[in-house]
CSV table of C-alpha atoms in Angstrom, one decimal:
chain,number,residue,atom,x,y,z
A,91,UNK,CA,148.7,-30.2,-127.0
A,92,UNK,CA,147.9,-28.0,-129.7
A,93,UNK,CA,147.1,-24.8,-126.9
A,94,UNK,CA,150.6,-25.5,-125.0
A,95,UNK,CA,152.7,-25.8,-128.2
A,96,UNK,CA,151.1,-22.5,-129.5
A,97,UNK,CA,151.7,-20.5,-125.9
A,98,UNK,CA,147.6,-20.5,-125.5
A,99,UNK,CA,148.4,-20.0,-121.4
A,100,UNK,CA,144.3,-18.9,-121.8
A,101,UNK,CA,143.2,-22.0,-123.3
A,102,UNK,CA,145.7,-24.0,-121.2
A,103,UNK,CA,144.0,-22.9,-118.2
A,104,UNK,CA,140.6,-23.0,-119.1
A,105,UNK,CA,141.5,-26.5,-120.7
A,106,UNK,CA,142.4,-27.4,-117.0
A,107,UNK,CA,139.9,-26.2,-115.7
A,108,UNK,CA,137.6,-28.0,-117.5
A,109,UNK,CA,139.4,-31.5,-116.4
A,110,UNK,CA,142.1,-32.0,-119.3
A,111,UNK,CA,144.7,-33.6,-118.4
A,112,UNK,CA,148.0,-31.9,-117.9
A,113,UNK,CA,149.7,-35.4,-117.9
A,114,UNK,CA,148.8,-36.5,-121.3
A,115,UNK,CA,150.8,-37.4,-124.1
A,116,UNK,CA,149.9,-37.5,-127.9
A,117,UNK,CA,149.6,-40.0,-129.8
A,118,UNK,CA,154.0,-40.0,-130.3
A,119,UNK,CA,154.1,-39.7,-126.4
A,120,UNK,CA,155.1,-36.8,-126.4
A,121,UNK,CA,154.2,-34.6,-123.3
A,122,UNK,CA,152.0,-31.7,-123.1
A,123,UNK,CA,154.6,-30.2,-121.2
A,124,UNK,CA,157.6,-31.1,-124.1
A,125,UNK,CA,154.9,-29.2,-125.9
A,126,UNK,CA,155.4,-25.8,-124.5
A,127,UNK,CA,159.0,-26.2,-124.2
A,128,UNK,CA,159.7,-27.1,-127.5
A,129,UNK,CA,157.7,-24.3,-128.2
A,130,UNK,CA,159.3,-21.7,-125.6
A,131,UNK,CA,156.7,-21.2,-124.0
A,132,UNK,CA,157.3,-20.2,-120.4
A,133,UNK,CA,154.8,-18.7,-119.0
A,134,UNK,CA,152.6,-22.2,-120.0
A,135,UNK,CA,155.8,-24.3,-118.5
A,136,UNK,CA,154.6,-22.8,-115.3
A,137,UNK,CA,151.3,-22.7,-115.5
A,138,UNK,CA,151.8,-26.2,-116.4
A,139,UNK,CA,154.3,-27.0,-113.7
A,140,UNK,CA,151.9,-25.5,-111.2
A,141,UNK,CA,148.7,-28.0,-112.3
A,142,UNK,CA,151.2,-30.3,-111.5
A,143,UNK,CA,152.7,-31.2,-115.3
A,144,UNK,CA,155.5,-33.4,-114.2
A,145,UNK,CA,159.0,-31.8,-115.4
A,146,UNK,CA,160.9,-34.8,-115.5
A,147,UNK,CA,158.5,-36.8,-117.7
A,148,UNK,CA,160.6,-38.9,-120.5
A,149,UNK,CA,159.0,-39.5,-124.0
A,150,UNK,CA,159.2,-42.7,-126.5
A,151,UNK,CA,162.1,-40.9,-128.2
A,152,UNK,CA,164.6,-39.9,-124.1
A,153,UNK,CA,163.7,-36.5,-124.6
A,154,UNK,CA,162.5,-34.7,-121.0
A,155,UNK,CA,161.2,-31.3,-121.4
A,156,UNK,CA,164.3,-29.6,-120.6
A,157,UNK,CA,166.2,-30.9,-123.7
A,158,UNK,CA,163.2,-29.5,-125.8
A,159,UNK,CA,163.8,-26.3,-124.6
A,160,UNK,CA,167.5,-26.6,-125.1
A,161,UNK,CA,167.0,-27.6,-128.3
A,162,UNK,CA,164.4,-24.5,-129.2
């Protein structure tokens, strides 16, 4: 989550290659792709989509990755 939130695409790529789950959620139920969207990291978002991240995921607070991107 930290790598996505901070726009570290190379780290995200490495983590996924090593088996990190792109659908994982934080303790607050935020998705990896939502962290990337909230930070405006388009390259990370694109990579996560390529790895199969769900762009329509809904968090406990009813936010989606698209809403995070709009609000940032």
